[in-house]
Amino acid sequence: MEGFGGSGGSRNRRITMASSTGRGGSRPPPLCGGRRRVVATKKHGWSNPLSVNNSVKKLQRREISSKPNRASAITKSLHRFRNFRLTERYDIHDPVGQCSLVLPLLMKRAKVIEIVVVHDIVFALASSGVCAAFSRDTNKRICFLNIYPDEVIRSLFYNKNNDSLITVSVYASDNFSSLKCRSIRIEYIQRGKPDEGFPLFETESLKWPGFVEFDDVNEKVLTYSAQDSIYKVFDLKNYTLLYSIADKHVEEIKISPGIMLLIFSRGQSHVPLKILSIEDGTVLKDFNHLLHRNKKVDFIEQFNEKLLVKQDNENLQILDVRNAEVKEVGSTEFMTPSAFIFLYENQLFLTFRNQTVSVWNFRGELVTSFEDHVLSHPDCNTNNIYITSDQDLIVSFCKAADNQQFTDRRAGSINISNIWTGKCIAKINSSNAVSSKEEEGSSSSRSRQIEVNMVEEALEDITALYFDEDRNEIYTGNSNGLVHVWSN
């Protein structure tokens, strides 16, 4: 699993680009919201990001509360997503070499793996490591964020504290083995000057299995240097070092609002755990959690005062760390998911398993099963899922209904579903995202067919998705390196 938090309503968010999530973990990392982790690759040489989990939307955290009138919110949502059309297309690929640098990575097309929208700028990152910035006002490319010919950008993070974009990259000159971070103010990017940024964490050795993790919930940065087995916590506002954690027995760190969970090397029948204050590293609680002997741990996740522990073929345990009360959910009811998204405001969490999504509460009860919501990609990640800041809607790329006819079986639909009810309240597909005869007026049948083809092509293999709630626009990227804008 890969971190935890919501993708849009988002709290903690992590992005993992390697086969392990910590110093020796083998499990895939959970989906998450306000936190993002990038792990250095294990092997020397360039590792294709397509081969590993890349989650995530860069969604700014917003302090919100649940809607008091859900029926009213649903009605509003129906109107919000009515008559969405394909309105614009951007191309990351640069076949005519208009970039100021010669970027070997632009020699062939690569799929879009991440989209971030900040103000009026659309950032699109390709699996090749090329990142382009487009102006939503002019619909023209502003610049590429790669400032060196051998730079492979692995991840993006928007730091709202200083209105800057942080890039995490690897370089051919370093055999793609170390993560390098740069901060670029948005105003520099708007002027087409991404090279005016400055490097971050230069003193840290971020080689595998080292990582850097950005947490905009607590406004902190966590780094791990495998060279000396030291975790460091920095202030996200000014990047100053706050404190260090030097303990070779720490296997993983999970971040939740206000606290950190330290998971230590397990004993035969227990795992040592510590809960620390995120602000100064003070130990708030130190305890052992009992385990079944000789059974692997599927996951340990922290959600405020709740601890979720699951072992192979065993019940899910939901532990309240304040009073040690344990709630168990049968292994046949709750099967190990491939990913989580925690919804902090609503005290719920989403699980992803076999391309389906379910909503649970912390009493271990199934709250929602979604209708008409089979995810198109088996490797679920927050690149093709968005949760709104009110945490009431999930926007996903789903398989097309059986009765829909597409030119390619990879084609699907963009579904907007209500998290509380599981109902699909809106859908963008090739049949409703094309102008009606009344709307097209005097346009020819040839023009209409071109529009149909463009819509179908845009929905054929969506590999990244982002919803700009302020503009009320959905952005999707596909395997050809194209970004499409959908709006009404």
XYZ file of C-alpha atoms in Angstrom, residues 1-163:
163
model
C 0.000 0.000 0.000
C 1.160 3.436 -0.379
C 0.834 5.953 2.391
C -2.510 7.088 3.626
C -4.854 10.024 3.380
C -7.321 11.152 0.761
C -6.344 12.124 -2.692
C -8.445 15.198 -2.871
C -9.743 15.630 0.578
C -6.457 14.527 1.310
C -4.398 14.463 4.220
C -1.197 12.511 4.155
C 0.122 11.560 0.809
C 2.964 9.415 -0.294
C 4.399 8.571 -3.657
C 6.573 5.522 -4.032
C 8.611 4.920 -7.139
C 10.446 1.769 -6.109
C 9.687 -1.774 -5.139
C 9.788 -1.116 -1.405
C 8.265 1.491 0.823
C 10.791 1.613 3.593
C 14.135 0.153 4.465
C 13.209 -3.398 3.781
C 9.477 -3.577 3.261
C 8.264 -5.730 0.428
C 4.630 -4.762 0.401
C 3.254 -2.210 -2.040
C 2.682 1.197 -0.478
C -0.970 2.671 0.354
C -2.567 5.517 -1.569
C -2.530 8.785 0.189
C -3.438 12.404 0.081
C -1.426 15.230 1.684
C 1.801 13.339 1.882
C 4.076 12.201 -0.843
C 7.061 9.896 -0.565
C 9.620 9.225 -3.265
C 12.005 6.305 -2.797
C 15.338 6.004 -4.557
C 15.632 3.052 -6.922
C 17.405 -0.076 -5.782
C 19.295 -0.890 -8.947
C 21.770 1.260 -10.808
C 20.601 2.588 -14.139
C 17.355 4.173 -15.168
C 14.300 2.368 -13.836
C 11.138 2.969 -15.830
C 8.511 4.551 -13.560
C 5.882 2.531 -15.380
C 7.111 -0.579 -13.618
C 6.387 0.699 -10.135
C 3.581 2.323 -8.213
C 3.251 6.024 -8.855
C 0.308 7.365 -6.990
C -0.909 10.415 -6.766
C -2.359 13.718 -7.381
C -0.804 16.721 -5.791
C -3.861 17.998 -4.018
C -3.703 20.908 -1.676
C -5.039 20.275 1.821
C -8.176 22.157 2.776
C -9.687 22.244 6.228
C -13.290 21.218 5.610
C -16.164 19.544 7.339
C -18.849 17.154 6.161
C -21.787 18.642 4.313
C -24.813 19.059 6.590
C -27.273 18.435 3.754
C -26.100 15.571 1.566
C -29.214 15.573 -0.642
C -28.591 19.211 -1.513
C -24.942 18.442 -2.188
C -25.891 15.625 -4.579
C -28.257 17.917 -6.496
C -25.530 20.514 -6.742
C -23.064 17.889 -7.966
C -25.444 16.729 -10.692
C -25.576 20.259 -12.080
C -21.836 20.707 -11.616
C -20.934 17.826 -13.929
C -23.678 18.277 -16.505
C -22.717 18.670 -20.187
C -18.984 18.104 -19.800
C -17.190 18.276 -23.147
C -13.676 17.839 -24.456
C -12.490 21.446 -24.753
C -8.699 21.414 -25.116
C -5.695 19.169 -25.730
C -2.025 19.571 -24.752
C 0.904 17.535 -26.030
C 3.967 16.821 -23.872
C 5.848 15.458 -26.863
C 8.143 17.927 -28.612
C 8.815 16.479 -32.075
C 10.093 19.732 -33.603
C 12.592 20.395 -30.846
C 11.180 23.676 -29.561
C 12.732 23.084 -26.139
C 15.733 25.233 -25.194
C 17.528 22.040 -24.127
C 18.129 18.924 -26.148
C 16.135 16.408 -24.132
C 16.875 12.832 -25.256
C 13.779 11.780 -23.310
C 11.610 13.574 -25.888
C 12.703 11.313 -28.705
C 9.669 9.082 -28.228
C 6.225 9.414 -26.741
C 5.554 8.281 -23.185
C 2.389 8.054 -21.148
C 1.295 10.774 -18.749
C 1.722 9.522 -15.184
C 0.834 12.630 -13.224
C -1.090 15.887 -13.612
C -0.938 18.821 -11.210
C -2.792 22.113 -11.626
C -1.561 25.200 -9.772
C -3.294 28.529 -10.413
C -3.520 28.708 -14.221
C -0.683 26.242 -14.918
C -1.160 22.591 -15.855
C 1.867 20.416 -15.068
C 2.054 17.085 -16.884
C 4.715 14.500 -16.039
C 5.467 11.668 -18.460
C 6.822 8.248 -17.578
C 9.984 9.177 -19.459
C 10.729 11.796 -16.802
C 9.850 14.817 -18.933
C 7.606 17.406 -17.269
C 5.876 20.172 -19.236
C 4.028 23.241 -17.951
C 1.052 24.587 -19.937
C -0.844 27.843 -19.494
C -4.569 27.295 -19.083
C -5.160 30.909 -20.108
C -3.255 30.790 -23.407
C -3.378 27.000 -23.903
C 0.280 27.099 -24.907
C 3.240 25.306 -23.410
C 5.191 27.593 -21.102
C 8.321 25.489 -20.639
C 9.750 22.130 -19.667
C 10.778 21.741 -16.038
C 13.788 19.595 -16.920
C 16.722 21.991 -16.643
C 19.449 19.473 -17.588
C 19.520 17.139 -20.610
C 20.018 14.053 -18.433
C 17.415 14.968 -15.784
C 14.633 12.470 -15.177
C 11.869 13.979 -13.030
C 10.294 11.351 -10.830
C 7.756 13.364 -8.862
C 6.185 16.768 -8.259
C 4.932 18.398 -5.080
C 3.210 21.764 -4.771
C 4.279 23.619 -1.623
C 1.472 26.042 -0.849
C 3.505 27.608 1.984
C 5.724 29.477 -0.473
C 3.823 28.968 -3.745
